[in-house]
GROMACS .gro file of C-alpha atoms in nm:
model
  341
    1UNK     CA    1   2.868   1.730  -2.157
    2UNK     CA    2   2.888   2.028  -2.326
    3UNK     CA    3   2.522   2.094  -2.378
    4UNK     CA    4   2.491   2.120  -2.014
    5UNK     CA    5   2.358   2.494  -1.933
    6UNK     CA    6   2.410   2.651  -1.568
    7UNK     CA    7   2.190   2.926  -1.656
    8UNK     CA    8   1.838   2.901  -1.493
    9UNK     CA    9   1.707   3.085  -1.837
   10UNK     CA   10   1.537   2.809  -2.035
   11UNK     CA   11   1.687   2.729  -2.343
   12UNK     CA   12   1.410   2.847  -2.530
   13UNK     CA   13   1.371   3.176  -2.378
   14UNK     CA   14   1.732   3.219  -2.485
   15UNK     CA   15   1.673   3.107  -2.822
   16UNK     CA   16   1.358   3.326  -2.823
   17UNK     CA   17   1.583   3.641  -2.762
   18UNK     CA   18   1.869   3.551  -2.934
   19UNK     CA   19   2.093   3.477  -2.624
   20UNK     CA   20   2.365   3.263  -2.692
   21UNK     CA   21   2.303   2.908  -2.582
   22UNK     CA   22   2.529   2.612  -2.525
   23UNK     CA   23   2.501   2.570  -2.965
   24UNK     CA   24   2.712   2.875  -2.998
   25UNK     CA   25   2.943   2.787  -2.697
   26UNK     CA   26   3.018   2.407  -2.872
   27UNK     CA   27   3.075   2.601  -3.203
   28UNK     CA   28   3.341   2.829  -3.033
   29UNK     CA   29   3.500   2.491  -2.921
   30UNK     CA   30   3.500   2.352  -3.202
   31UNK     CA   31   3.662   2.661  -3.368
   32UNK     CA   32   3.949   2.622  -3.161
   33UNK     CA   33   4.000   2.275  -3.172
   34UNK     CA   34   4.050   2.300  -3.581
   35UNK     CA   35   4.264   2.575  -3.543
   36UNK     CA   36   4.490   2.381  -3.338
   37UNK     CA   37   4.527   2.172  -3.561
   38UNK     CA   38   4.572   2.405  -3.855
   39UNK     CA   39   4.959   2.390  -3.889
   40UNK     CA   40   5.053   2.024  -3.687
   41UNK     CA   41   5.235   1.811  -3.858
   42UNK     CA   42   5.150   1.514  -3.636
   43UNK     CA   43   4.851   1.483  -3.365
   44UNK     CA   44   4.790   1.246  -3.129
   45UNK     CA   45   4.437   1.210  -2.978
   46UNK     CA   46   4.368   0.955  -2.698
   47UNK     CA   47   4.042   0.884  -2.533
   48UNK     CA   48   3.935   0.628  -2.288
   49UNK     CA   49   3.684   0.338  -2.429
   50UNK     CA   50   3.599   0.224  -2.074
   51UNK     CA   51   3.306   0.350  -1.882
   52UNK     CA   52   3.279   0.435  -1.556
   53UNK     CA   53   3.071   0.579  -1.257
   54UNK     CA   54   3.267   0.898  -1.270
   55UNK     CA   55   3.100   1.037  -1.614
   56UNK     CA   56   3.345   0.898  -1.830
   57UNK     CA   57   3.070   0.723  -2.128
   58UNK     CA   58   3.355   0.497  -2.290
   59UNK     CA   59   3.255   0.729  -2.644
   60UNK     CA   60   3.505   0.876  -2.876
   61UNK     CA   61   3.474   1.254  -2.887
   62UNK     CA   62   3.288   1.404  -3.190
   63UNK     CA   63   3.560   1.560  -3.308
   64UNK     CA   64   3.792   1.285  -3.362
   65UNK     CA   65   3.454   1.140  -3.600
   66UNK     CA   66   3.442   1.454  -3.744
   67UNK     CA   67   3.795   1.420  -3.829
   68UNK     CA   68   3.794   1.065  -3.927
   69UNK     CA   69   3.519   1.092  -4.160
   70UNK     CA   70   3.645   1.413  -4.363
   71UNK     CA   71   4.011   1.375  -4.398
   72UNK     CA   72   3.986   0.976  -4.433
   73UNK     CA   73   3.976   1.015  -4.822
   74UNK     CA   74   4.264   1.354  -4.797
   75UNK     CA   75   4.571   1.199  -4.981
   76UNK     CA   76   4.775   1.440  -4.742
   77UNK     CA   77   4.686   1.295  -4.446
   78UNK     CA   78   4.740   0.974  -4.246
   79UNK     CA   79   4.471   0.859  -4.033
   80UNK     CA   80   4.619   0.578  -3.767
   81UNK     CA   81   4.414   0.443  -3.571
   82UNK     CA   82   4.566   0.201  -3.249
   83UNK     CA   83   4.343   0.029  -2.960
   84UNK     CA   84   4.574  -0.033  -2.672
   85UNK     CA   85   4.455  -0.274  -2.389
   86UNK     CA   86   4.601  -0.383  -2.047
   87UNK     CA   87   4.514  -0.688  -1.875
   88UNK     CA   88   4.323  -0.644  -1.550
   89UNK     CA   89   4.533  -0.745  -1.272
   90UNK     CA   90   4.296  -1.034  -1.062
   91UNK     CA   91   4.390  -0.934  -0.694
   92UNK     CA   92   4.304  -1.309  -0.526
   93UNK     CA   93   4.146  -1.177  -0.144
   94UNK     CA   94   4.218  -1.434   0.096
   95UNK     CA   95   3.955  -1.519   0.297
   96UNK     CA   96   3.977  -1.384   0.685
   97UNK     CA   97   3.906  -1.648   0.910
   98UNK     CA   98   3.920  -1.635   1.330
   99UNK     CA   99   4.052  -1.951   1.456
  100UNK     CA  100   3.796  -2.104   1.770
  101UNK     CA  101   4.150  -2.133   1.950
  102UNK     CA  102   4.189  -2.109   2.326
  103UNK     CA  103   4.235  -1.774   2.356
  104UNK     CA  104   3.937  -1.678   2.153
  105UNK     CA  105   3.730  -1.882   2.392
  106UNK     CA  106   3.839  -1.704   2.701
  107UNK     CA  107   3.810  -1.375   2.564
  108UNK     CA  108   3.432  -1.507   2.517
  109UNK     CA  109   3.395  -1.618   2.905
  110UNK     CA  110   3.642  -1.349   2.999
  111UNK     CA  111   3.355  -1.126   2.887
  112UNK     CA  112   3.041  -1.329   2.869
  113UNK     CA  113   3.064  -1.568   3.131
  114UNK     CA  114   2.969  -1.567   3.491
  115UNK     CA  115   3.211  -1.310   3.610
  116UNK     CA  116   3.208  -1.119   3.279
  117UNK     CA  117   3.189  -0.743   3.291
  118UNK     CA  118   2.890  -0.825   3.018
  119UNK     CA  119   2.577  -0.996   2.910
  120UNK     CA  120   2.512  -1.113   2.537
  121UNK     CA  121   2.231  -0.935   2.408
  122UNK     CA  122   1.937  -0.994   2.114
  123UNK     CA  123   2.135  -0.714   1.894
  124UNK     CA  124   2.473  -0.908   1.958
  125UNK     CA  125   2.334  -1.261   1.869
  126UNK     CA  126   2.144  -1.158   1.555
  127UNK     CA  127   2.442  -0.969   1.462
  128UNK     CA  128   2.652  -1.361   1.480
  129UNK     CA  129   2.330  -1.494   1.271
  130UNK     CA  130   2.405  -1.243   1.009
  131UNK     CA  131   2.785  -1.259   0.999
  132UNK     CA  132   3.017  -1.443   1.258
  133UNK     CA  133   3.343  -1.214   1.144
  134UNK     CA  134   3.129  -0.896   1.253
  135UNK     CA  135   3.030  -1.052   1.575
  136UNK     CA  136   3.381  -1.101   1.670
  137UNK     CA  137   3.552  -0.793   1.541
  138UNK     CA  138   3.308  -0.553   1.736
  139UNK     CA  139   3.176  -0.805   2.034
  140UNK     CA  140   3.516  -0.967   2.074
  141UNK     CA  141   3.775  -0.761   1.996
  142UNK     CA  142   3.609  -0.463   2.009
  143UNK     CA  143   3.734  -0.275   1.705
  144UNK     CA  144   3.458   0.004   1.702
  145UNK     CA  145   3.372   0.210   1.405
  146UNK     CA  146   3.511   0.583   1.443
  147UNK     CA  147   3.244   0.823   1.582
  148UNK     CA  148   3.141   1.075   1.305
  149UNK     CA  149   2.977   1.394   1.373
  150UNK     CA  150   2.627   1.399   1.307
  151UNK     CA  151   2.477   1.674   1.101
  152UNK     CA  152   2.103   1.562   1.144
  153UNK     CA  153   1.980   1.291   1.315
  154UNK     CA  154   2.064   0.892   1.261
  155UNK     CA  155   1.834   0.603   1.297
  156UNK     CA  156   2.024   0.522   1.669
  157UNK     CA  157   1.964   0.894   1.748
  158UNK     CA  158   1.640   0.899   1.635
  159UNK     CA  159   1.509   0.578   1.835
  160UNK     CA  160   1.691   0.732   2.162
  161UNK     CA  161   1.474   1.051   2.167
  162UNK     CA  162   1.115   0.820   2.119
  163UNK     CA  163   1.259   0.592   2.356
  164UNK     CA  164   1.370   0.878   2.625
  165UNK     CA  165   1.054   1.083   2.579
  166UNK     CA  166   0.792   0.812   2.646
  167UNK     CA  167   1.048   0.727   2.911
  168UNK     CA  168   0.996   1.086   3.084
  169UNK     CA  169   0.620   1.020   3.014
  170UNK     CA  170   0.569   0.709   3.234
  171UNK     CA  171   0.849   0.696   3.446
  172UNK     CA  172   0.655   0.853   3.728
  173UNK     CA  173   0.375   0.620   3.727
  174UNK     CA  174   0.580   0.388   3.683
  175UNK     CA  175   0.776   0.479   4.010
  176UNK     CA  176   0.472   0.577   4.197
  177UNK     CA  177   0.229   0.243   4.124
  178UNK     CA  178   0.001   0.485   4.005
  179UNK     CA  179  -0.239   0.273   3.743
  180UNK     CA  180  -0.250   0.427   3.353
  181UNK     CA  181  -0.621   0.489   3.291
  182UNK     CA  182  -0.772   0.690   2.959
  183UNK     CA  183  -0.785   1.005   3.136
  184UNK     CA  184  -0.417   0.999   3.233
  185UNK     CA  185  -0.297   0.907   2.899
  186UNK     CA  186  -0.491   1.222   2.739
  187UNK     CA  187  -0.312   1.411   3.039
  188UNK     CA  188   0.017   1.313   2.893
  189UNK     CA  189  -0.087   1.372   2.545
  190UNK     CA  190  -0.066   1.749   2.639
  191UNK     CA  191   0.299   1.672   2.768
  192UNK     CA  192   0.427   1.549   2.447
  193UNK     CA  193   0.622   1.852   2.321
  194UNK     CA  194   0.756   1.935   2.615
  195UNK     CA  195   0.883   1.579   2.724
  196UNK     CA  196   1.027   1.551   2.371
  197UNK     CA  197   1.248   1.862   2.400
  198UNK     CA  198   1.357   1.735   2.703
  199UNK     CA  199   1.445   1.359   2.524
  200UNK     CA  200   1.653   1.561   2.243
  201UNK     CA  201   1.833   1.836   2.489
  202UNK     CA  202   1.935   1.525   2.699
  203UNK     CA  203   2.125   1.379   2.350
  204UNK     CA  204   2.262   1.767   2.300
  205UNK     CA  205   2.046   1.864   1.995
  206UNK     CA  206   1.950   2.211   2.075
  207UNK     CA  207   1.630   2.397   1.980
  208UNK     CA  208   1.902   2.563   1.694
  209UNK     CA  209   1.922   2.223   1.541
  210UNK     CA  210   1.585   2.161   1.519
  211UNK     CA  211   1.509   2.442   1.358
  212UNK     CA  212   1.580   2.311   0.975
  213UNK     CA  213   1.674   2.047   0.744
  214UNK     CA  214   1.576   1.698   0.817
  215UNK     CA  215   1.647   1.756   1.212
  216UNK     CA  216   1.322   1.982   1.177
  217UNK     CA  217   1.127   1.698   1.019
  218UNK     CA  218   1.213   1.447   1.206
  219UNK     CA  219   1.145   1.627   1.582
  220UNK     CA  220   0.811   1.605   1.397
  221UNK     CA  221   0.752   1.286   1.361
  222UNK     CA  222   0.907   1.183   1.696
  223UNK     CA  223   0.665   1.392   1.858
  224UNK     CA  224   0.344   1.223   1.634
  225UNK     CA  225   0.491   0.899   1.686
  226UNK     CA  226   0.446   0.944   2.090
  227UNK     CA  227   0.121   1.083   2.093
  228UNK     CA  228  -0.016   0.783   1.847
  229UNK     CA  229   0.134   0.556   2.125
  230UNK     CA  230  -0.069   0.761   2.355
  231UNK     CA  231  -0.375   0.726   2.122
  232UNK     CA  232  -0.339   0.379   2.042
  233UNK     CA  233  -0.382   0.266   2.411
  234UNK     CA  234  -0.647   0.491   2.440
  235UNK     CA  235  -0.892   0.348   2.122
  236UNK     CA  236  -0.769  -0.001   2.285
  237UNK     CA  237  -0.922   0.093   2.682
  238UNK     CA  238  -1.193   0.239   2.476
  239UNK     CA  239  -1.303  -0.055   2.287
  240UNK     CA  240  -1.212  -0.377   2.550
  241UNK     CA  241  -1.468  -0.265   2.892
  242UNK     CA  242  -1.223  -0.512   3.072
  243UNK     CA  243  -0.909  -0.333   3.046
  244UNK     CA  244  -1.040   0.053   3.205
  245UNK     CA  245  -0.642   0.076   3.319
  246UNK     CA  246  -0.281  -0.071   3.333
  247UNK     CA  247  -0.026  -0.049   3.548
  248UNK     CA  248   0.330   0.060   3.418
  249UNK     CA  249   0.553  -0.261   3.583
  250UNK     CA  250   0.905  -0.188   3.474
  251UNK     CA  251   1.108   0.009   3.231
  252UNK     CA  252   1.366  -0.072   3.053
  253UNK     CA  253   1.653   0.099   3.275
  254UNK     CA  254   1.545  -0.130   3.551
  255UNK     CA  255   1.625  -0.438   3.347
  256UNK     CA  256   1.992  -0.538   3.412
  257UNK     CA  257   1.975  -0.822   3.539
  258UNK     CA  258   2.146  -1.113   3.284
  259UNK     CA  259   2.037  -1.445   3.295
  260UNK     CA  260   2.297  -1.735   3.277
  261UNK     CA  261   2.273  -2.018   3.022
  262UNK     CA  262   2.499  -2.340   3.004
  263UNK     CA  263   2.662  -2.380   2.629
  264UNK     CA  264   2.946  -2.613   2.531
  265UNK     CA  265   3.191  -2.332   2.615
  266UNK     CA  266   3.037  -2.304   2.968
  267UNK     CA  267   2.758  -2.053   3.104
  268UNK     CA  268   2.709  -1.724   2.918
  269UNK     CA  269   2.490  -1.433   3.011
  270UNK     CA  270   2.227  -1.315   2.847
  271UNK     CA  271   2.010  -1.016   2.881
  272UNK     CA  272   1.766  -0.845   2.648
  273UNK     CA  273   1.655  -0.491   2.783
  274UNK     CA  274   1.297  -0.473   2.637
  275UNK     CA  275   1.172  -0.123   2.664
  276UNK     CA  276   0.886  -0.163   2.915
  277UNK     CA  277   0.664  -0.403   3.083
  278UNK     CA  278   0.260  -0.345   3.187
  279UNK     CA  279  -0.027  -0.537   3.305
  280UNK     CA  280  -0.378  -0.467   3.259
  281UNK     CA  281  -0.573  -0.498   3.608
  282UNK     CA  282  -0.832  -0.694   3.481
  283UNK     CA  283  -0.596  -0.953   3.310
  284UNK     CA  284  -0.322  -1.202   3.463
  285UNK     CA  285  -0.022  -1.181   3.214
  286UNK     CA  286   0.242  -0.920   3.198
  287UNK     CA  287   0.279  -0.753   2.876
  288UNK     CA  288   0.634  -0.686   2.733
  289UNK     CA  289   0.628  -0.403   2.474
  290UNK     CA  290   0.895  -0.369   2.205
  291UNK     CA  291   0.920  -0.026   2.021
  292UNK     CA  292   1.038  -0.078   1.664
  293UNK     CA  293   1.141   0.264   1.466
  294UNK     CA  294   1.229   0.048   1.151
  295UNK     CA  295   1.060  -0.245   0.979
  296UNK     CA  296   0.955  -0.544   1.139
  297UNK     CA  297   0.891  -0.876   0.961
  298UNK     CA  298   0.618  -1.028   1.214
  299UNK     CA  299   0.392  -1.207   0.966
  300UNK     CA  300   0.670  -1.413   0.818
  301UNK     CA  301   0.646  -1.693   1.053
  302UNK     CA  302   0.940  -2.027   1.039
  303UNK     CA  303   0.956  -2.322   1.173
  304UNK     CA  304   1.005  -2.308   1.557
  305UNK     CA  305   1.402  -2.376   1.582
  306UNK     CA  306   1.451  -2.185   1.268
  307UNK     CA  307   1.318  -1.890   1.429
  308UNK     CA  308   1.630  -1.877   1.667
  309UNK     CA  309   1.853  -1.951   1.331
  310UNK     CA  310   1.703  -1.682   1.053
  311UNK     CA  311   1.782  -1.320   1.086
  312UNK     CA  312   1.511  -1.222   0.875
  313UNK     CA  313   1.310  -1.269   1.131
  314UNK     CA  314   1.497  -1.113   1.428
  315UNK     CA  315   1.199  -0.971   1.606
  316UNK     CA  316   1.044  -1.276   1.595
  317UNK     CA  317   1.377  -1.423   1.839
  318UNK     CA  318   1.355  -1.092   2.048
  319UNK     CA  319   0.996  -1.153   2.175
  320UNK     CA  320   1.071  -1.494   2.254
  321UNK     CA  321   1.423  -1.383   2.444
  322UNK     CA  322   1.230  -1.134   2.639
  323UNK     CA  323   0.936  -1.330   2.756
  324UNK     CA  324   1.197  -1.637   2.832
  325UNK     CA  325   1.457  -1.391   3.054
  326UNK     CA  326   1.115  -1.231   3.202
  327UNK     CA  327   0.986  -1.540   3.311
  328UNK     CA  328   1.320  -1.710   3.435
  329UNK     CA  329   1.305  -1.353   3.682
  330UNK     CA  330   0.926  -1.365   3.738
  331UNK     CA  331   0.855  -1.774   3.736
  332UNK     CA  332   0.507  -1.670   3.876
  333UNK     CA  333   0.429  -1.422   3.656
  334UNK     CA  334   0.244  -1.553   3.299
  335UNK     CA  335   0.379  -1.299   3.007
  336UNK     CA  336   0.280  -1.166   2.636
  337UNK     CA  337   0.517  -1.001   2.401
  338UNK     CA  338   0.367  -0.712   2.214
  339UNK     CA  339   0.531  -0.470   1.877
  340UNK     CA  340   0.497  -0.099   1.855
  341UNK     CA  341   0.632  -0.074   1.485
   0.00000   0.00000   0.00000
């Protein structure tokens, strides 16, 4: 595009002073061009009609109309004109398709079932719901995608440092029994920077990361997202007089225990690590809370069993998986699931 300028003088300032602008630079061009042309006896000019993503516009170059429409009537010239076309070659994919054989169904109990080194988890199912093929290539065979070096922070880095920073919040109530009340949770409000930090040293981003770019931003908002966590249990002590404090029950490292259940191909475990569980005092039912750094589609509500069939509404499955492994650990224990989106 020749009437592109890389000048960061406005074209009318340059015009204004009599600066030469891209005008003059297309006339020099166009100089040239005739001149080479000035003693030929035969030219060829070929341009591509197609258009692509790459800038090409599928347009003939305004020199070739220039030429066709002043030397079309010049008894001295011959003016051929030839479209040449290839037929597109139809490459026919086949489809790739996993056999259920025998061997595919051990490698399943080999790894899923009761003496599996692993448990199936809400990500892994809703990742079969979506697309069976992708299930097996990185839960089966475990073809992983190469590790690429990040230059700010992605979504799974991102949800690490929330998750590790309230982690360092709570943990030691959590450890010590000690019950959460409004005064403690303005407490840790003060703690927020620091226990951030600490969340993103532990992943090896450095204080020299987070010093620009989007790394800079988005230390930010991890550290405003915590303290509205903070603030949100605070407004909700504040306005319900029967819930003045809760204790911190579990967090997520401590849940690792899978729970098994019988399919046609035999038992499979199952586990769902939900990221922490609380009770208020003045209530009987344990509260599982989910932290979601992404969108959630909660209101969209299905049909009962098509709620363990639709992955667009995954969380949906996840609360129920999580209260059902809770309660087959805790049969006495009555439990809520609860969103932090």
């Amino acid at each position: 595009n020749n009437s592109t300028s890389y000048s960061f003088i406005p074209y009318n300032l340059k015009k204004g002073f009599q600066h030469p602008t891209y005008e003059e630079r297309d006339a020099i061009f166009a100089y040239h061009f005739f001149r080479l042309l000035g003693r030929a006896s035969t030219v060829y000019l070929i341009y591509n009609s197609s258009v692509n993503d790459g800038g090409n516009s599928g347009e003939k170059s305004r020199f070739i109309r220039q030429i066709t429409h002043y030397f079309r009537e010049n008894d001295h010239i011959h003016l051929d004109e030839q479209e040449v076309s290839f037929p597109p070659s139809y490459v026919v994919n086949s489809p790739i398709s996993i056999p259920h054989s025998p061997e595919v169904k051990a490698k399943l109990l080999g790894k899923y079932g009761p003496n599996g080194r692993r448990s199936l988890s809400a990500t892994a199912y809703t990742t079969y719901l979506s697309c069976p093929l992708k299930f097996y290539f990185k839960y089966v065979a475990e073809i992983h995608e190469p590790e690429i070096l990040e230059e700010s922070m992605e979504a799974n880095t991102f949800w690490s440092a929330l998750h590790d920073a309230l982690d360092l919040l709570f943990r030691p109530y959590c450890e010590s029994g000690t019950t959460i009340s409004p005064d403690i949770l303005q407490s840790l409000q003060k703690k927020v920077p620091h226990a951030v930090k600490q969340a993103l040293a532990k992943l090896e981003i450095t204080e020299r990361d987070l010093k620009q770019g989007n790394n800079y931003l988005f230390h930010g908002i991890i550290q405003q997202l915590c303290e509205k966590i903070l603030q949100t249990d605070i407004q909700a002590m504040e306005h319900r007089p029967d819930t003045e404090a809760y204790l911190v029950h579990s967090l997520e490292q401590e849940q690792t225990q899978a729970v098994g259940i019988p399919t046609s191909l035999g038992e499979i475990k199952v586990n769902g690590p939900y990221d922490s569980v609380d009770m208020y005092l003045h209530q009987e039912a344990y509260r599982i809370l989910d932290y979601k750094t992404g969108r959630a589609n909660l209101n969209e509500r299905k049909a009962f069993d098509k709620e363990f069939r639709d992955v667009s509404v995954k969380e949906v499955f996840q609360g129920y998986l999580y209260a059902f492994l809770y309660k087959k650990l805790n049969p006495s224990h009555e439990v809520q699931v609860g969103y932090y989106v």
